[in-house]
Amino acid sequence: STGPPPAVAAACIAALDILERDTALVDRLWDNTHYFQGALRAMGFDLGRTETPITPIILGEEERAVAMSRDLNERGVYAPSIAYPIVPRGTARLRVMISAMHAREHLDRALDAFRDVGRRHNVLTE
């Protein structure tokens, strides 16, 4: 592989400079992450042991993950399905990336969609 072009390296350095001066975006990212993941767990979704804003929703069956991804997309929620060979067989999942730019209403709308779709696919029994 080759190194990044100078412009990409400069952009990365500038981003680090911004993050060192003001942690507001990082703080908001973690607030959003804890809120979203906590709500999904409270609903009964299996998130495994994630410790990052990348949120896996472990479903097991590949067909269920693909169908739920499609249904969530129809509700305006981007949650791609991830299956073998990217993850071990039997651990298919959806993957959601939380952002500092998400407003609480965005997260709540996504959580409503996850609740409805999870019930429809018999992942949630609440």
Coordinates of N, CA, C and O in Angstrom, one line a residue:
S1 N 0.8 -1.2 0.0 CA 0.0 0.0 0.0 C 0.9 1.2 0.0 O 2.1 1.2 0.3
T2 N 0.3 2.4 -0.3 CA 1.0 3.6 -0.3 C 0.5 4.5 0.8 O -0.6 4.4 1.3
G3 N 1.3 5.5 1.1 CA 0.9 6.5 2.1 C -0.2 7.4 1.6 O -0.4 7.5 0.3
P4 N -0.9 8.1 2.5 CA -2.0 9.0 2.0 C -1.4 10.2 1.3 O -0.2 10.6 1.6
P5 N -2.1 10.8 0.4 CA -1.7 12.0 -0.3 C -1.5 13.1 0.8 O -2.1 13.1 1.8
P6 N -0.6 14.1 0.5 CA -0.4 15.2 1.5 C -1.7 15.9 1.9 O -1.8 16.3 3.1
A7 N -2.6 16.1 1.0 CA -3.9 16.8 1.4 C -4.7 16.0 2.4 O -5.2 16.6 3.3
V8 N -4.7 14.7 2.3 CA -5.4 13.8 3.3 C -4.7 13.9 4.6 O -5.3 14.0 5.7
A9 N -3.3 13.8 4.6 CA -2.6 13.9 5.9 C -2.8 15.3 6.5 O -3.0 15.4 7.7
A10 N -2.8 16.4 5.8 CA -3.1 17.7 6.3 C -4.5 17.8 6.9 O -4.7 18.4 8.0
A11 N -5.5 17.2 6.2 CA -6.8 17.2 6.8 C -6.9 16.4 8.1 O -7.6 16.9 9.0
C12 N -6.2 15.3 8.2 CA -6.2 14.6 9.4 C -5.6 15.4 10.6 O -6.1 15.4 11.7
I13 N -4.5 16.0 10.3 CA -3.8 16.8 11.3 C -4.7 18.0 11.7 O -4.8 18.3 12.9
A14 N -5.4 18.6 10.8 CA -6.3 19.7 11.1 C -7.5 19.2 12.0 O -7.9 19.9 12.9
A15 N -8.0 18.0 11.7 CA -9.1 17.4 12.5 C -8.6 17.2 13.9 O -9.3 17.5 14.9
L16 N -7.4 16.7 14.1 CA -6.8 16.4 15.4 C -6.7 17.7 16.2 O -6.9 17.8 17.4
D17 N -6.2 18.8 15.5 CA -6.1 20.1 16.1 C -7.4 20.6 16.7 O -7.5 21.1 17.8
I18 N -8.5 20.4 15.9 CA -9.8 20.9 16.3 C -10.2 20.1 17.5 O -10.7 20.6 18.5
L19 N -10.0 18.8 17.5 CA -10.5 17.9 18.6 C -9.7 18.2 19.9 O -10.2 18.1 21.0
E20 N -8.4 18.6 19.7 CA -7.6 19.0 20.9 C -8.1 20.3 21.5 O -8.0 20.5 22.7
R21 N -8.6 21.2 20.7 CA -9.0 22.5 21.2 C -10.4 22.5 21.9 O -10.7 23.3 22.8
D22 N -11.3 21.6 21.4 CA -12.7 21.6 21.8 C -13.2 20.2 21.8 O -13.3 19.6 20.7
T23 N -13.6 19.6 22.9 CA -14.1 18.3 23.0 C -15.6 18.2 22.8 O -16.2 17.1 23.0
A24 N -16.3 19.3 22.5 CA -17.8 19.3 22.4 C -18.3 18.2 21.5 O -19.3 17.5 21.8
L25 N -17.7 18.0 20.3 CA -18.2 17.0 19.4 C -18.0 15.6 19.9 O -18.9 14.8 19.8
V26 N -16.9 15.4 20.5 CA -16.6 14.0 21.0 C -17.6 13.8 22.2 O -18.1 12.7 22.3
D27 N -17.8 14.8 23.0 CA -18.7 14.6 24.2 C -20.1 14.3 23.7 O -20.8 13.4 24.2
R28 N -20.5 15.0 22.6 CA -21.9 14.8 22.1 C -22.0 13.4 21.5 O -23.0 12.7 21.6
L29 N -20.9 13.0 20.8 CA -20.9 11.6 20.2 C -21.2 10.6 21.2 O -22.0 9.7 21.1
W30 N -20.4 10.7 22.4 CA -20.6 9.7 23.4 C -22.0 9.8 24.1 O -22.6 8.8 24.5
D31 N -22.5 11.0 24.3 CA -23.8 11.2 24.8 C -24.9 10.5 23.9 O -25.7 9.7 24.4
N32 N -24.8 10.7 22.6 CA -25.7 10.1 21.7 C -25.5 8.6 21.7 O -26.5 7.8 21.6
T33 N -24.3 8.1 21.7 CA -24.0 6.7 21.7 C -24.6 6.0 23.0 O -25.3 5.0 22.9
H34 N -24.4 6.6 24.1 CA -24.9 6.0 25.4 C -26.5 6.0 25.4 O -27.1 5.0 25.8
Y35 N -27.0 7.1 24.9 CA -28.5 7.2 24.8 C -29.1 6.1 23.9 O -30.0 5.3 24.3
F36 N -28.5 6.0 22.7 CA -29.1 5.1 21.7 C -28.8 3.6 22.1 O -29.8 2.8 22.1
Q37 N -27.6 3.3 22.5 CA -27.3 1.9 22.9 C -28.1 1.5 24.1 O -28.6 0.4 24.2
G38 N -28.2 2.4 25.1 CA -29.0 2.1 26.3 C -30.5 1.8 26.0 O -31.1 0.9 26.5
A39 N -31.0 2.6 25.1 CA -32.4 2.4 24.7 C -32.6 1.1 24.0 O -33.6 0.3 24.2
L40 N -31.7 0.7 23.1 CA -31.8 -0.5 22.4 C -31.7 -1.7 23.3 O -32.4 -2.7 23.2
R41 N -30.8 -1.6 24.3 CA -30.6 -2.7 25.3 C -31.9 -2.8 26.1 O -32.3 -3.9 26.4
A42 N -32.4 -1.7 26.5 CA -33.6 -1.7 27.3 C -34.8 -2.3 26.6 O -35.7 -3.0 27.2
M43 N -34.8 -2.2 25.3 CA -35.9 -2.9 24.5 C -35.6 -4.4 24.4 O -36.6 -5.1 24.1
G44 N -34.4 -4.8 24.6 CA -34.1 -6.2 24.6 C -33.2 -6.7 23.4 O -33.0 -7.9 23.2
F45 N -32.7 -5.7 22.7 CA -31.7 -6.1 21.6 C -30.4 -6.5 22.2 O -29.9 -5.9 23.2
D46 N -29.7 -7.4 21.5 CA -28.4 -7.9 21.9 C -27.4 -7.0 21.1 O -27.3 -7.1 19.9
L47 N -26.6 -6.2 21.9 CA -25.5 -5.4 21.3 C -24.2 -6.0 21.5 O -23.2 -5.4 21.1
G48 N -24.1 -7.2 22.1 CA -22.8 -7.7 22.4 C -22.0 -6.9 23.4 O -22.7 -6.2 24.3
R49 N -20.8 -6.8 23.2 CA -19.9 -6.0 24.2 C -19.3 -4.8 23.5 O -18.2 -4.4 23.8
T50 N -20.1 -4.1 22.7 CA -19.5 -3.0 22.0 C -19.1 -1.9 23.0 O -19.8 -1.7 24.0
E51 N -18.0 -1.2 22.7 CA -17.5 -0.1 23.5 C -17.2 1.1 22.6 O -16.5 2.0 23.0
T52 N -17.9 1.1 21.5 CA -17.6 2.2 20.5 C -19.0 2.7 20.0 O -20.0 2.1 20.2
P53 N -19.0 3.8 19.3 CA -20.2 4.3 18.7 C -20.8 3.4 17.6 O -21.9 3.6 17.1
I54 N -19.9 2.5 17.1 CA -20.4 1.5 16.1 C -21.3 0.5 16.9 O -20.8 -0.2 17.8
T55 N -22.5 0.5 16.5 CA -23.5 -0.3 17.3 C -24.0 -1.5 16.5 O -24.7 -1.4 15.6
P56 N -23.5 -2.7 17.0 CA -24.0 -4.0 16.3 C -25.3 -4.4 17.0 O -25.4 -4.4 18.2
I57 N -26.3 -4.8 16.2 CA -27.5 -5.4 16.7 C -27.5 -6.8 16.3 O -27.7 -7.1 15.1
I58 N -27.1 -7.7 17.2 CA -26.8 -9.1 16.8 C -28.2 -9.9 16.7 O -28.9 -9.9 17.7
L59 N -28.4 -10.5 15.6 CA -29.7 -11.1 15.3 C -29.5 -12.6 15.0 O -30.5 -13.4 15.1
G60 N -28.3 -13.1 14.7 CA -28.1 -14.5 14.5 C -28.3 -14.9 13.1 O -27.4 -15.2 12.4
E61 N -29.5 -14.9 12.6 CA -29.9 -15.5 11.3 C -29.7 -14.4 10.2 O -30.1 -13.3 10.3
E62 N -29.0 -14.8 9.2 CA -28.7 -13.9 8.1 C -29.9 -13.3 7.4 O -30.1 -12.2 7.1
E63 N -30.9 -14.2 7.2 CA -32.2 -13.8 6.6 C -32.9 -12.7 7.4 O -33.4 -11.8 6.8
R64 N -32.9 -12.9 8.7 CA -33.5 -11.9 9.6 C -32.8 -10.6 9.5 O -33.4 -9.5 9.4
A65 N -31.5 -10.6 9.5 CA -30.7 -9.4 9.4 C -31.0 -8.7 8.1 O -31.2 -7.4 8.1
V66 N -31.0 -9.4 7.0 CA -31.3 -8.8 5.7 C -32.7 -8.2 5.7 O -32.9 -7.0 5.2
A67 N -33.7 -8.9 6.2 CA -35.0 -8.4 6.1 C -35.2 -7.2 7.0 O -35.9 -6.3 6.7
M68 N -34.6 -7.2 8.2 CA -34.8 -6.1 9.1 C -34.0 -4.9 8.5 O -34.6 -3.8 8.7
S69 N -32.9 -5.1 7.9 CA -32.2 -4.0 7.3 C -33.1 -3.3 6.2 O -33.2 -2.1 6.2
R70 N -33.7 -4.1 5.4 CA -34.6 -3.6 4.4 C -35.8 -2.9 5.0 O -36.1 -1.8 4.6
D71 N -36.4 -3.4 6.0 CA -37.5 -2.8 6.6 C -37.2 -1.5 7.3 O -37.9 -0.5 7.3
L72 N -36.0 -1.4 8.0 CA -35.5 -0.2 8.6 C -35.2 0.8 7.5 O -35.6 2.0 7.7
N73 N -34.6 0.4 6.4 CA -34.4 1.4 5.4 C -35.6 2.0 4.8 O -35.7 3.2 4.5
E74 N -36.7 1.2 4.7 CA -38.0 1.7 4.3 C -38.5 2.8 5.3 O -39.3 3.6 4.9
R75 N -38.1 2.7 6.5 CA -38.5 3.7 7.6 C -37.5 4.8 7.7 O -37.6 5.7 8.6
G76 N -36.5 4.9 6.8 CA -35.5 5.9 6.8 C -34.4 5.8 7.7 O -33.6 6.7 8.0
V77 N -34.1 4.5 8.1 CA -33.0 4.2 9.0 C -32.0 3.4 8.3 O -32.3 2.3 7.8
Y78 N -30.8 3.8 8.2 CA -29.7 3.1 7.5 C -29.1 2.2 8.5 O -28.4 2.6 9.5
A79 N -29.3 0.9 8.4 CA -28.7 -0.1 9.3 C -28.4 -1.4 8.4 O -29.1 -2.3 8.3
P80 N -27.2 -1.3 7.8 CA -26.8 -2.4 6.9 C -26.7 -3.7 7.6 O -26.3 -3.8 8.8
S81 N -27.0 -4.8 6.9 CA -26.8 -6.2 7.5 C -25.4 -6.6 7.3 O -24.8 -6.3 6.2
I82 N -24.9 -7.3 8.2 CA -23.5 -7.8 8.2 C -23.6 -9.3 8.5 O -24.2 -9.7 9.5
A83 N -23.1 -10.1 7.6 CA -23.2 -11.6 7.7 C -21.9 -12.3 7.3 O -20.9 -11.6 6.9
Y84 N -21.8 -13.6 7.4 CA -20.7 -14.4 7.0 C -20.3 -14.0 5.6 O -21.2 -13.9 4.8
P85 N -19.1 -13.9 5.3 CA -17.9 -14.2 6.0 C -17.3 -13.0 6.8 O -16.2 -13.1 7.4
I86 N -18.0 -11.9 6.9 CA -17.5 -10.7 7.7 C -17.6 -11.0 9.2 O -16.7 -10.6 9.9
V87 N -18.6 -11.7 9.6 CA -18.8 -12.2 11.0 C -19.0 -13.7 10.9 O -19.4 -14.2 9.9
P88 N -18.8 -14.4 12.1 CA -19.0 -15.8 12.1 C -20.4 -16.2 11.8 O -21.3 -15.4 12.1
R89 N -20.6 -17.4 11.2 CA -22.0 -17.9 10.9 C -22.8 -17.9 12.2 O -22.2 -18.2 13.3
G90 N -24.0 -17.5 12.1 CA -24.9 -17.5 13.2 C -24.8 -16.3 14.1 O -25.5 -16.2 15.1
T91 N -24.1 -15.3 13.6 CA -23.9 -14.0 14.4 C -24.3 -12.8 13.5 O -23.7 -11.7 13.7
A92 N -25.1 -13.0 12.4 CA -25.5 -11.9 11.6 C -26.0 -10.8 12.4 O -26.6 -11.0 13.5
R93 N -25.8 -9.6 11.9 CA -26.2 -8.4 12.7 C -26.5 -7.2 11.8 O -26.2 -7.2 10.6
L94 N -27.0 -6.2 12.4 CA -27.1 -4.9 11.8 C -26.0 -4.1 12.3 O -25.6 -4.3 13.5
R95 N -25.6 -3.1 11.6 CA -24.5 -2.2 12.1 C -25.0 -0.8 11.9 O -25.3 -0.3 10.8
V96 N -25.0 0.0 13.0 CA -25.4 1.4 13.0 C -24.3 2.2 13.6 O -23.7 1.8 14.6
M97 N -24.0 3.3 12.9 CA -23.0 4.2 13.4 C -23.6 5.5 13.9 O -24.2 6.2 13.1
I98 N -23.4 5.8 15.2 CA -24.0 7.0 15.8 C -23.0 8.1 15.5 O -21.8 7.9 15.4
S99 N -23.6 9.3 15.4 CA -22.8 10.5 15.0 C -23.1 11.6 16.0 O -24.1 11.7 16.6
A100 N -22.1 12.5 16.2 CA -22.3 13.7 17.0 C -23.3 14.6 16.3 O -24.0 15.5 17.0
M101 N -23.6 14.5 15.1 CA -24.5 15.3 14.3 C -25.9 14.9 14.4 O -26.9 15.6 14.0
H102 N -26.2 13.7 15.0 CA -27.6 13.2 15.2 C -28.2 14.1 16.3 O -27.6 14.2 17.4
A103 N -29.4 14.6 16.1 CA -30.2 15.2 17.1 C -30.9 14.2 17.8 O -31.2 13.1 17.3
R104 N -31.4 14.5 19.0 CA -32.1 13.5 19.8 C -33.4 13.0 19.1 O -33.7 11.8 19.1
E105 N -34.0 13.9 18.3 CA -35.2 13.4 17.6 C -34.9 12.4 16.5 O -35.7 11.5 16.1
H106 N -33.6 12.5 15.9 CA -33.2 11.5 14.9 C -33.1 10.2 15.6 O -33.5 9.1 15.1
L107 N -32.4 10.2 16.8 CA -32.2 8.9 17.5 C -33.6 8.3 17.9 O -33.8 7.1 17.8
D108 N -34.5 9.2 18.4 CA -35.8 8.7 18.8 C -36.6 8.1 17.7 O -37.2 7.1 17.8
R109 N -36.5 8.7 16.5 CA -37.2 8.2 15.3 C -36.6 6.8 14.9 O -37.3 5.9 14.6
A110 N -35.3 6.7 15.0 CA -34.6 5.4 14.7 C -35.0 4.4 15.7 O -35.3 3.2 15.4
L111 N -35.0 4.8 17.0 CA -35.4 3.8 18.1 C -36.9 3.3 17.9 O -37.1 2.1 18.1
D112 N -37.8 4.2 17.5 CA -39.1 3.8 17.2 C -39.2 2.8 16.1 O -39.9 1.8 16.2
A113 N -38.4 3.0 15.0 CA -38.3 2.1 13.9 C -37.8 0.8 14.4 O -38.3 -0.3 14.0
F114 N -36.7 0.8 15.1 CA -36.1 -0.5 15.6 C -37.1 -1.3 16.5 O -37.2 -2.5 16.4
R115 N -37.9 -0.6 17.3 CA -38.9 -1.2 18.1 C -40.0 -1.9 17.3 O -40.3 -3.1 17.4
D116 N -40.5 -1.2 16.3 CA -41.5 -1.7 15.4 C -41.0 -2.9 14.6 O -41.7 -3.9 14.5
V117 N -39.9 -2.7 14.0 CA -39.3 -3.7 13.1 C -38.9 -4.9 13.9 O -39.1 -6.1 13.5
G118 N -38.3 -4.7 15.1 CA -37.9 -5.8 16.0 C -39.1 -6.6 16.4 O -39.0 -7.9 16.4
R119 N -40.2 -6.0 16.7 CA -41.5 -6.8 17.0 C -42.0 -7.5 15.8 O -42.4 -8.7 15.9
R120 N -42.0 -6.9 14.6 CA -42.5 -7.5 13.4 C -41.7 -8.8 13.1 O -42.2 -9.7 12.5
H121 N -40.4 -8.8 13.4 CA -39.5 -9.9 13.1 C -39.3 -10.8 14.3 O -38.4 -11.7 14.3
N122 N -40.1 -10.7 15.3 CA -40.1 -11.5 16.5 C -38.7 -11.5 17.2 O -38.3 -12.5 17.7
V123 N -38.0 -10.4 17.1 CA -36.8 -10.3 17.9 C -37.1 -9.7 19.3 O -36.5 -10.1 20.3
L124 N -38.1 -8.9 19.3 CA -38.6 -8.3 20.6 C -39.9 -8.9 21.0 O -40.8 -9.1 20.1
T125 N -40.1 -9.2 22.2 CA -41.4 -9.7 22.7 C -42.1 -8.8 23.6 O -43.2 -9.1 24.1
E126 N -41.6 -7.6 23.8 CA -42.2 -6.6 24.7 C -43.5 -6.1 24.2 O -43.8 -6.0 23.0

